[in-house]
Coordinates of C-alpha atoms and ligand atoms in Angstrom, one line a residue:
Chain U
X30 CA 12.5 0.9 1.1
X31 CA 13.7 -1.5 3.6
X32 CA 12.3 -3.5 6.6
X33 CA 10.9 -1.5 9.3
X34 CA 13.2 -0.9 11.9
X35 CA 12.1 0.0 15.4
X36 CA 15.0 2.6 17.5
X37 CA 15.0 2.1 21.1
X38 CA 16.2 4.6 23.7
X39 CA 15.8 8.3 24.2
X40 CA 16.3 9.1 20.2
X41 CA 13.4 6.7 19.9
X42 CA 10.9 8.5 22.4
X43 CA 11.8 12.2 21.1
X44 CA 11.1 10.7 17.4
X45 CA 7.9 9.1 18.9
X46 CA 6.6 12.9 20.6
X47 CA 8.3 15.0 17.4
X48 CA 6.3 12.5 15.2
X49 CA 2.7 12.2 17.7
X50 CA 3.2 16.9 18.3
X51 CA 4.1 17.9 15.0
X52 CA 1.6 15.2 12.3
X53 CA -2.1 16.1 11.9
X54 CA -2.6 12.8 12.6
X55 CA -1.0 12.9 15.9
X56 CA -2.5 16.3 16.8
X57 CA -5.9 14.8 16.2
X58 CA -5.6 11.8 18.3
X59 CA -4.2 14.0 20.9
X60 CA -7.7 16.1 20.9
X61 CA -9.6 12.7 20.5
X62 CA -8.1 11.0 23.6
X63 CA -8.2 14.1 25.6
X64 CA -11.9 14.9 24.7
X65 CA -12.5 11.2 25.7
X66 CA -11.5 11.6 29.0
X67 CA -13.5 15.0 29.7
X68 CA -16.5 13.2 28.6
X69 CA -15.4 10.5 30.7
X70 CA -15.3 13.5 33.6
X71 CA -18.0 15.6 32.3
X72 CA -20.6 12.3 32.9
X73 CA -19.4 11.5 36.7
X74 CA -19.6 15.1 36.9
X75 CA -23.5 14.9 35.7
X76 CA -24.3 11.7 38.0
X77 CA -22.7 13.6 41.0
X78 CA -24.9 16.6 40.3
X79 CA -27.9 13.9 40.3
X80 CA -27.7 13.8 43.8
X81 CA -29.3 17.2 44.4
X82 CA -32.9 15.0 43.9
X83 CA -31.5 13.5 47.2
X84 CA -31.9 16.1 49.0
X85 CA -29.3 18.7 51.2
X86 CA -27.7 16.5 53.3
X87 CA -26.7 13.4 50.4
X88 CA -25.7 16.5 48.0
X89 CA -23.6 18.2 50.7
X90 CA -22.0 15.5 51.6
X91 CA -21.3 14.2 48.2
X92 CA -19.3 17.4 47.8
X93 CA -17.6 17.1 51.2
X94 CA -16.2 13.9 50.1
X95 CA -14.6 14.8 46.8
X96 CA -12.8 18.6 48.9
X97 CA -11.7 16.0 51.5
X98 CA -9.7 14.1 48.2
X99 CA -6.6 15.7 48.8
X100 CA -4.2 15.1 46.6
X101 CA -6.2 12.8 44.5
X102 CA -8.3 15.6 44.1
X103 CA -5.5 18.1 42.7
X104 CA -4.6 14.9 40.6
X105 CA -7.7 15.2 39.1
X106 CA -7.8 18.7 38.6
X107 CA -4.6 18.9 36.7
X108 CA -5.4 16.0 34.9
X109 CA -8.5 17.6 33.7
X110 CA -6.5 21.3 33.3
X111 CA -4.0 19.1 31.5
X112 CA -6.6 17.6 28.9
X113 CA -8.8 21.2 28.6
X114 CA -5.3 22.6 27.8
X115 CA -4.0 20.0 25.4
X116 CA -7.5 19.7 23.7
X117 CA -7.6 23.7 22.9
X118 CA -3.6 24.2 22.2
X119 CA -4.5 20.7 19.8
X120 CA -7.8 22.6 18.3
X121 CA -6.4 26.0 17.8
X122 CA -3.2 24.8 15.8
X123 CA -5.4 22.2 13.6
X124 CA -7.7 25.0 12.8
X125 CA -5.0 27.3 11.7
X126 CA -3.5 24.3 9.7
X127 CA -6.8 24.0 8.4
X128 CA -8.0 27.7 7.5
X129 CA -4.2 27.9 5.4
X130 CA -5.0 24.9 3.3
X131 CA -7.9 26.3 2.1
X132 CA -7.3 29.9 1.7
X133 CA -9.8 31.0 -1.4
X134 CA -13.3 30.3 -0.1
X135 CA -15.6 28.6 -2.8
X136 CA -18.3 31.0 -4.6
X137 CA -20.8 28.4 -3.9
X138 CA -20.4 25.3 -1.6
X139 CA -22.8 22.6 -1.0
X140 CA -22.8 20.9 2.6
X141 CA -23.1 16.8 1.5
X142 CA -24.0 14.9 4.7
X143 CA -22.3 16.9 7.6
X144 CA -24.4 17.3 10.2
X145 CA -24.7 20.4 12.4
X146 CA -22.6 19.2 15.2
X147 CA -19.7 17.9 13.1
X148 CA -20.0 22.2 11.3
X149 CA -20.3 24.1 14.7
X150 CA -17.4 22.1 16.3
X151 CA -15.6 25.2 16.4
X152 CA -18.0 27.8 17.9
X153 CA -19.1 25.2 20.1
X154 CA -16.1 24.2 21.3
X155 CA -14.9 28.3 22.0
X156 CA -18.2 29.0 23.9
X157 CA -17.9 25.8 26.0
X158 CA -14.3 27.1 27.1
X159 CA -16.1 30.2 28.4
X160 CA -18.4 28.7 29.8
X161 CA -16.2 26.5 31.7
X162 CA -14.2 29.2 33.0
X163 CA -17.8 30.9 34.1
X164 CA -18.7 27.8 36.0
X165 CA -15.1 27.9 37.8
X166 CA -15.2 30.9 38.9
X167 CA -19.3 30.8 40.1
X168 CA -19.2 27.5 42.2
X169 CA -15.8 26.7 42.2
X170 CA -13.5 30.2 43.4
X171 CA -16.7 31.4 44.5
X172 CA -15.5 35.1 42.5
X173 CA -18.5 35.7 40.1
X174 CA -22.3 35.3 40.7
X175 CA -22.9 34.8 44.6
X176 CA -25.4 37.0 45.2
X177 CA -27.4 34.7 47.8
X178 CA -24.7 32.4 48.8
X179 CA -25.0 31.7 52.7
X180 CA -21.7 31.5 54.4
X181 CA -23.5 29.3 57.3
X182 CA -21.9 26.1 56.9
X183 CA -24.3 23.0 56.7
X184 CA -23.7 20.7 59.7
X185 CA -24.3 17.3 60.5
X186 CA -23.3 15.1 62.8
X187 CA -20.9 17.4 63.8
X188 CA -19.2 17.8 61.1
X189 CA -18.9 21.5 59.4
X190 CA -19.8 21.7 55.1
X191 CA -19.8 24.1 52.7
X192 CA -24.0 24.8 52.0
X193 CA -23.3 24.2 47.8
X194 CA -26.6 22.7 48.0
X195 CA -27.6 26.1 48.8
X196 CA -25.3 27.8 46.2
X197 CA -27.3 25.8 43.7
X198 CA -30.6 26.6 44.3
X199 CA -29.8 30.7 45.0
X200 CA -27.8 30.4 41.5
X201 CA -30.7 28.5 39.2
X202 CA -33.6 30.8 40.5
X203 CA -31.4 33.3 38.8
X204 CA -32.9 33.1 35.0
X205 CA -29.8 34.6 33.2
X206 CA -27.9 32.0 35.2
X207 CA -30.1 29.1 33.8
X208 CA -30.7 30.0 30.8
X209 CA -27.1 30.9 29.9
X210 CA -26.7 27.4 31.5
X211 CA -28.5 25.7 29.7
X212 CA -27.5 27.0 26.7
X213 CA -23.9 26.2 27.1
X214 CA -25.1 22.5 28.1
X215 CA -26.6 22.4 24.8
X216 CA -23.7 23.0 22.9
X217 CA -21.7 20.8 24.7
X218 CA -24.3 18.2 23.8
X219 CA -24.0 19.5 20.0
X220 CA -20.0 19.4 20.4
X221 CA -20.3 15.8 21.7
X222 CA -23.0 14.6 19.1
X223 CA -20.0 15.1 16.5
X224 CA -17.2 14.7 19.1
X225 CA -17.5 11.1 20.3
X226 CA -18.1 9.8 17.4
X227 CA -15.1 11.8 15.7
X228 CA -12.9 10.7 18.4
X229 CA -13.1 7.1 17.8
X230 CA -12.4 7.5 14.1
X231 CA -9.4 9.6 14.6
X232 CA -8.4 7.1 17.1
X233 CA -8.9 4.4 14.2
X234 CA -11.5 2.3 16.5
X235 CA -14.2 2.5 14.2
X236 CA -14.9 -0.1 11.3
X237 CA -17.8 -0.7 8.7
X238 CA -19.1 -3.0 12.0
X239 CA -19.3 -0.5 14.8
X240 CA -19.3 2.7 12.9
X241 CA -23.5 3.2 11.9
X242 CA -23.5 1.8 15.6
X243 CA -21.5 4.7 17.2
X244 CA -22.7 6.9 14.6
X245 CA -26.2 6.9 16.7
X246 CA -24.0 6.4 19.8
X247 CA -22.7 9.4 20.1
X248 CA -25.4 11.7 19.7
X249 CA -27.9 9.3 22.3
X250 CA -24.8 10.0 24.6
X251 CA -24.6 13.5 24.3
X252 CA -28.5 14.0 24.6
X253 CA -28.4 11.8 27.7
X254 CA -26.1 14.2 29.2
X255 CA -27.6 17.3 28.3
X256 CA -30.8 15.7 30.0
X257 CA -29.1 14.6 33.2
X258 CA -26.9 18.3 33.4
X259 CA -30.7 20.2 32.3
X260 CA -32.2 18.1 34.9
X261 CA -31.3 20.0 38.1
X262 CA -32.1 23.6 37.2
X263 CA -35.5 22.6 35.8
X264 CA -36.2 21.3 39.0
X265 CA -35.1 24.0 40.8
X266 CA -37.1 26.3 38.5
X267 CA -40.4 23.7 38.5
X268 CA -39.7 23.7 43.0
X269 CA -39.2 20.4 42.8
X270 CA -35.8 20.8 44.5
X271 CA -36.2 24.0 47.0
Chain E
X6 CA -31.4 22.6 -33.6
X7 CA -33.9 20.5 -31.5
X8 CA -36.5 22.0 -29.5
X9 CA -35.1 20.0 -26.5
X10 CA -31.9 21.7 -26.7
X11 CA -31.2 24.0 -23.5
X12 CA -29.9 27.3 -23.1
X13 CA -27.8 27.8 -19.9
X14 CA -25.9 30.4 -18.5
X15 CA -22.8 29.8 -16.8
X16 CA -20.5 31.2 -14.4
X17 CA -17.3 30.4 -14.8
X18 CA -14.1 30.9 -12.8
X19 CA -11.3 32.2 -15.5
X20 CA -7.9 33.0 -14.3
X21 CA -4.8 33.6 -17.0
X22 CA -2.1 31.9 -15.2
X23 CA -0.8 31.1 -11.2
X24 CA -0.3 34.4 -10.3
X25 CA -2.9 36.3 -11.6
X26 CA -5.9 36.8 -9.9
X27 CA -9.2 35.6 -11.1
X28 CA -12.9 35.9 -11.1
X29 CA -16.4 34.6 -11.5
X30 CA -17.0 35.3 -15.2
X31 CA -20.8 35.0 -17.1
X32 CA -21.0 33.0 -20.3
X33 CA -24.1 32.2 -22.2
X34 CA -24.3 28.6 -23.2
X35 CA -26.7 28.3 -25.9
X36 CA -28.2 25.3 -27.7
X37 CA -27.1 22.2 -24.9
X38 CA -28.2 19.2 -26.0
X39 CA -28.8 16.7 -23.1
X40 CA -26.8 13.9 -24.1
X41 CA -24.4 16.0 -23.7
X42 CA -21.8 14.8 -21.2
X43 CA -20.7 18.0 -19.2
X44 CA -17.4 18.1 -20.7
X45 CA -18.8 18.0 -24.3
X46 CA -20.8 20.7 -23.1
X47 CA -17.9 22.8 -22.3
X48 CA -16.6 22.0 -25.7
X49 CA -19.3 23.7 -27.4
X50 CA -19.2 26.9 -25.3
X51 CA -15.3 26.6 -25.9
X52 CA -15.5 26.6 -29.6
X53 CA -18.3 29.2 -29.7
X54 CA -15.7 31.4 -28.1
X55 CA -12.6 30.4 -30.4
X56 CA -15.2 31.4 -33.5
X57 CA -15.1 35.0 -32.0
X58 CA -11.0 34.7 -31.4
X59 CA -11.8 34.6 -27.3
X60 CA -9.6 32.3 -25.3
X61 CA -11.4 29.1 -24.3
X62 CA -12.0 27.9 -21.1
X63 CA -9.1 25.5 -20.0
X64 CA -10.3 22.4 -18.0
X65 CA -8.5 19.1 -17.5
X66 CA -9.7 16.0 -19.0
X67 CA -8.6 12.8 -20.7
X68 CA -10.5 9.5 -20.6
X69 CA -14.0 10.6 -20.7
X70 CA -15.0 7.4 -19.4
X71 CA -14.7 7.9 -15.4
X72 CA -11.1 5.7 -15.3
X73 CA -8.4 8.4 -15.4
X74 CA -9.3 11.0 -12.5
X75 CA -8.4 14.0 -14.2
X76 CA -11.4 16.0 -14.8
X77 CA -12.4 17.5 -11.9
X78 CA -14.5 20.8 -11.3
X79 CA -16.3 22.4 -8.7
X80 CA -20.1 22.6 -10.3
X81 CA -22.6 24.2 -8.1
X82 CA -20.9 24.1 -4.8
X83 CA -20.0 19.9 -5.2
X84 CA -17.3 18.4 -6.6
X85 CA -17.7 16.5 -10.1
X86 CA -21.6 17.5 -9.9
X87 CA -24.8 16.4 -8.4
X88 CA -24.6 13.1 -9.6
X89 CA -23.8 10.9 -6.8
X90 CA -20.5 8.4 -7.7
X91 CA -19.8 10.2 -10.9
X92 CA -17.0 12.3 -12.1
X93 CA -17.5 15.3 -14.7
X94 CA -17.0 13.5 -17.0
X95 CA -19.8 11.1 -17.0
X96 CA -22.1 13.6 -15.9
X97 CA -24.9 14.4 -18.4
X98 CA -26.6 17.6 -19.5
X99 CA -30.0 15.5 -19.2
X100 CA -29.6 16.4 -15.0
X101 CA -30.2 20.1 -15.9
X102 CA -33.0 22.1 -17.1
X103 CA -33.5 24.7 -20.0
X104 CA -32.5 28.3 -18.0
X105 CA -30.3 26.9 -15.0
X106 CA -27.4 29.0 -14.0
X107 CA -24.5 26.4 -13.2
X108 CA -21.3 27.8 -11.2
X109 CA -18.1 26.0 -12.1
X110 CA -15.2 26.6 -10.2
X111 CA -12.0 24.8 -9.7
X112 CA -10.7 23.0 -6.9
X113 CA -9.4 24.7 -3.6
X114 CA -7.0 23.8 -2.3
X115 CA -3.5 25.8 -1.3
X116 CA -1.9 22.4 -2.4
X117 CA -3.4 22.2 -5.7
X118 CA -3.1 26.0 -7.2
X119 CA -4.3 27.1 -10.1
X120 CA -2.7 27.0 -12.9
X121 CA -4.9 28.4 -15.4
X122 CA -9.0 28.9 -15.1
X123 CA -10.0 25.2 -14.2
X124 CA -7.1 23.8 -14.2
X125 CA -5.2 22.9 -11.2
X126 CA -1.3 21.3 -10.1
X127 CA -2.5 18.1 -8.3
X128 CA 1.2 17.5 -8.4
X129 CA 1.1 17.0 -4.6
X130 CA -0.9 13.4 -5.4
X131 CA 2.1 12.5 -7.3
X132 CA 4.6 13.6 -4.6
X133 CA 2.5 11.7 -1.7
X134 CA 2.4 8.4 -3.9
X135 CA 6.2 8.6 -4.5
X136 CA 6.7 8.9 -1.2
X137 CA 5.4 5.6 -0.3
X138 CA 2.5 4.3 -2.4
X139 CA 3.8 1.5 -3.7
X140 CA 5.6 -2.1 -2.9
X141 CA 9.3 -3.1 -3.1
X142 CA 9.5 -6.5 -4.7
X143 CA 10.5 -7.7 -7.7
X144 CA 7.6 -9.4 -9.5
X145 CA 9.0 -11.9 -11.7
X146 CA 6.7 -13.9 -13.8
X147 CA 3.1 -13.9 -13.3
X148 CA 2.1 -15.3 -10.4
X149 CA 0.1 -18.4 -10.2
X150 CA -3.7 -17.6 -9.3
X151 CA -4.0 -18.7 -5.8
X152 CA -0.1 -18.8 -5.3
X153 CA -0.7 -16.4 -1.8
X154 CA -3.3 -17.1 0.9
X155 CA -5.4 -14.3 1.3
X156 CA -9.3 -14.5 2.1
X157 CA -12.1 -12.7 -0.1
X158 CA -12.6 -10.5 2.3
X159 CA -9.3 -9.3 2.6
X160 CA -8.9 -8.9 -1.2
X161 CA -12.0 -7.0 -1.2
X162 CA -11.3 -4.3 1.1
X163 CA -7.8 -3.9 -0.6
X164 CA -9.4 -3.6 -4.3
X165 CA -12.1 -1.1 -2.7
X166 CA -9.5 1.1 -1.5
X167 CA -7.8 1.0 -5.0
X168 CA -10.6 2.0 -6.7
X169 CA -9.3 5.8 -5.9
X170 CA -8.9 7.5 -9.6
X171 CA -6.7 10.2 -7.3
X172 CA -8.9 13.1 -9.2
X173 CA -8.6 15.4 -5.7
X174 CA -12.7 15.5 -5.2
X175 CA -12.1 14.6 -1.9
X176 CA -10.1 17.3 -1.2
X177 CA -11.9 20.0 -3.0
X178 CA -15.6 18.6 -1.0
X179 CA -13.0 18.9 2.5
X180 CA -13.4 21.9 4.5
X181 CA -10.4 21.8 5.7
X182 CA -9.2 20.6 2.4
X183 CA -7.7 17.4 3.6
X184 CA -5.9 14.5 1.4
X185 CA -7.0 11.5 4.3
X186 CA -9.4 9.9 2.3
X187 CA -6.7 9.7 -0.8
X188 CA -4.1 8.8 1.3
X189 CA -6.3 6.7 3.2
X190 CA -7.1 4.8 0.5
X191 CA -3.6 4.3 -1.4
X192 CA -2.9 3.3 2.2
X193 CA -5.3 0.8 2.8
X194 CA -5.2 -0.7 -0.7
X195 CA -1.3 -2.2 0.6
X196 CA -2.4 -2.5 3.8
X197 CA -4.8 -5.3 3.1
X198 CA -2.4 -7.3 0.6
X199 CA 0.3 -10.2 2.5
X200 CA 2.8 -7.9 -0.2
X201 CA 1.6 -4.7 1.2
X202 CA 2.9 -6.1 5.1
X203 CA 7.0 -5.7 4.7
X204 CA 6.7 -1.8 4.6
X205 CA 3.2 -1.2 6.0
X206 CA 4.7 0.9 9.5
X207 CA 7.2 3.3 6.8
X208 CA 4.8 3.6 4.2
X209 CA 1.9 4.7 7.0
X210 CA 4.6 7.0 8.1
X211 CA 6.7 8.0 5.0
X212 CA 2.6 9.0 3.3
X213 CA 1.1 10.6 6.2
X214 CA 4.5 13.1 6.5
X215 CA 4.2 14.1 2.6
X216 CA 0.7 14.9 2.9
X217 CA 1.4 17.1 5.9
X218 CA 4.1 18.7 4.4
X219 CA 2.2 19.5 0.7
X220 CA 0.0 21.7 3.2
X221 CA -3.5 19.7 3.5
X222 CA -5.3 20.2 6.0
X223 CA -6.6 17.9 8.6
X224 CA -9.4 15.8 8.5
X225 CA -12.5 16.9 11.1
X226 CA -14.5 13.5 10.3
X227 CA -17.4 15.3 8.5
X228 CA -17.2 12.7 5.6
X229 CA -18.3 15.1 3.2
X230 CA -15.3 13.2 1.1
X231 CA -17.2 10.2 1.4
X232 CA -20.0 11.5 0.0
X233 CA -18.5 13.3 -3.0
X234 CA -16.2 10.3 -4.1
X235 CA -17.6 9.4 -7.3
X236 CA -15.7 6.0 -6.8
X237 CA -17.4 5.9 -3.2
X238 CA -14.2 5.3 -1.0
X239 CA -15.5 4.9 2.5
X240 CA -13.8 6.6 5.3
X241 CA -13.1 3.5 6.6
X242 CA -9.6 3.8 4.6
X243 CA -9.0 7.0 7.4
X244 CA -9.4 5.0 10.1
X245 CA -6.8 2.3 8.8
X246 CA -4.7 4.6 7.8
X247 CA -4.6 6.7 11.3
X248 CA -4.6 3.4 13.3
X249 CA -1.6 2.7 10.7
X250 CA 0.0 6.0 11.2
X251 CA 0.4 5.9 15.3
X252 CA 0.7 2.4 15.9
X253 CA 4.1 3.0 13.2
X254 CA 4.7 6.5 15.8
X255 CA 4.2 4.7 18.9
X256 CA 6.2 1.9 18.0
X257 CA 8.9 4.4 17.3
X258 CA 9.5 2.9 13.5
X259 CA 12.0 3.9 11.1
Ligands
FES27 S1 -11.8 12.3 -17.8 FE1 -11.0 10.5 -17.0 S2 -12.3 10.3 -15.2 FE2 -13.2 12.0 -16.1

């Protein structure tokens, strides 16, 4: 072996992407920055949501504001299609990777420490997907589940809004809609109690210092936003919000 | 024969060679003392079965002291036993009760096949080490005790990582039968040393692409490797090693 040598130039960059696309390594820290960033998302989406204790008009306009984003707003969304994408392709190959290197099953296997969220990554992880294609096409394309919705925009001071104030409470007095709500909240809570965590390992940011730290971290994090995302429809079930 | 001695029945994976297929077989195990190490153990039921001209049971072995990493075995569902930080070999009969059923299997693994009933090609160890686990310099004379700078705390972390015996328990416990806490650690244990430094990005790089290529799989951060080390490597060593492996990809190193 020599000294390292670092290429420059385009032969460098392919080497860099052939070397980040095709390691394990790589593929994981692919997944763990992308799943950073959608909890990054997925707790500014929670906060935003918040706002329905504020009433119609602070909710309404809250949503207002972000359609009226332009093309920030489409930024964002590909961005976020972008790491959903990247974070399943990621999954999907590491699983397959994973499922060859172990191909006879033990007769009997003892689980050591793992907890249940680092085990149920997987299911998890597939029934969040469906979920967030659900959610998309409820309040989002406005395709499935809108029995209820008003098309009477909500006005103020002159200016014309989509009612998804409205939309919200019609859906969460639905109880298949809540419950199967909640439920997928829950897991994303149990995906998040491993993956945070998991993340910053993969990442190599954890050391013996910050690693018991994060280790309660990242569950406290997830159960915060289960709470904040569980929040709304129990209100709207308890007629707290109406 | 004492009245302490136990008698066990065990299930044991036998297979004849590589290709065959195998199975879960039952063999009585009568008269176990417990001082007994498990291996000794084995030896009895093996020349029980050699008395009636049956093949005995092959395992792998050779220090007996918890130094070499070869014995290995799967026994009830964890690797090297329930003895935390203990290989097989070290593991005593005194941990098991007059009756138990104990299932031994071998390590799974698609890189480390079976060869013959326990036994299994860890070959892929040796391939991942050649690859880049070691240091290009020529060492001379002895060196002088002090001669290079490096703090306790540095020296530490490197010997901890070199505790790995390389016996594959890590990647029998995995899941996902992963190598990163091996590699992680023969990684590590150069990355902490000033002699480690000259080759740190290729080895990182040169380790990580062999241990892809032998077909492990990747790690999920469970840390059920952790946990059945019997030399108690922390996952720590994954960390360094991944923080290694893309700051060497990033950089674009050769
Ligand atoms: S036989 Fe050497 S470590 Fe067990």
């Amino acid at each position: 072996m020599e000294e390292d040598v670092v290429v420059g130039g385009n032969a460098g960059l392919s080497r860099v992407l052939e070397r980040i696309l095709h390691s394990t390594i790589g593929l994981k820290a692919v997944m763990a920055l992308t799943g950073l960033a959608l909890v990054g998302f997925a707790f500014v989406h929670m906060a935003g949501h918040l706002q329905m204790f504020q009433g119609p008009a602070a909710y309404n306009h809250y949503a207002h504001m972000l359609q009226s984003l332009g093309g920030i707003k489409w930024a964002i969304r590909l961005g976020l299609l972008a790491a959903c994408v990247l974070h399943a392709v990621a999954a999907f190959k590491l699983s397959m990777r994973n499922a060859k290197a172990r191909p006879v099953a033990y007769a009997k296997q003892k689980w050591l420490v793992a907890s249940i969220g680092a085990r149920l990554m997987r299911p998890s992880g597939a029934i969040i997907l469906f979920f967030i294609l659900y959610h998309l096409l409820h309040f989002t394309a406005l395709l499935v589940g809108t029995a209820g919705f008003v098309d009477v925009p909500f006005e103020q001071d002159g200016v014309a809004m989509v009612n998804v104030y409205q939309h919200m409470i019609v859906s969460f007095q639905n109880p298949l809609i809540t419950v199967g709500y909640a439920v997928s909240v829950a897991l994303l809570g149990v995906h998040l109690s491993h993956g945070i965590q998991s993340s910053l390992q993969t990442l190599g940011a954890l050391n013996s210092t910050y690693r018991p730290f994060v280790k309660q971290l990242g569950p406290l994090l997830s159960g915060l936003l289960v709470a904040g995302f569980v929040a709304v429809p129990v209100a709207i079930l308890a007629r707290v919000i109406h | 024969m004492s009245s302490n001695h136990m008698n066990l029945k065990l299930k044991i994976w036998r297979q004849k060679n590589i290709a065959a297929p195998g199975g879960l077989v039952d063999i009585d195990a009568p008269g176990i003392s417990p001082d007994m190490s498990f291996l000794e153990m084995l030896d009895t039921v093996n020349e029980r079965l050699q008395e009636k001209g049956e093949e005995p049971i092959a395992f792998d072995h050779d220090c007996r002291e918890g130094i070499c990493g070869m014995c290995s075995l799967v026994i009830d569902g964890r690797p090297h036993g329930k003895e935390d930080r203990t290989t097989t070999c070290q593991l005593h009969m005194r941990k098991y009760a007059d009756g138990d059923t104990i299932t031994i299997e071998p390590w799974r693994a698609s890189a480390f096949p079976v060869i013959r009933d326990l036994v299994v090609d860890r070959g892929a160890f040796d391939r991942i080490m050649a690859s880049g686990g070691f240091v290009s310099v020529r060492t001379g004379g002895a060196p002088d005790a002090n001669a290079v700078p490096i703090s306790k705390h540095e020296a530490d972390a490197s010997m901890d990582a070199a505790q790995c015996i390389g016996c594959g328990a890590c990647v029998a416990a995995c899941k996902n039968a992963s190598a990163m806490l091996f590699v992680g650690a023969k990684v590590s244990q150069y990355a902490h040393l000033p002699q480690g430094q000259p080759e740190r990005n290729k080895r990182a790089l040169a380790m990580v692409a062999q241990m892809d290529k032998e077909g492990f799989g990747a790690c999920t951060n469970l840390q059920e490797c952790e946990a059945a080390c019997p030399k108690g490597i922390s996952v720590r060593v994954i960390a360094e090693m991944n923080r290694d492996f893309l700051r060497a990809s990033l950089l674009g190193a050769e």
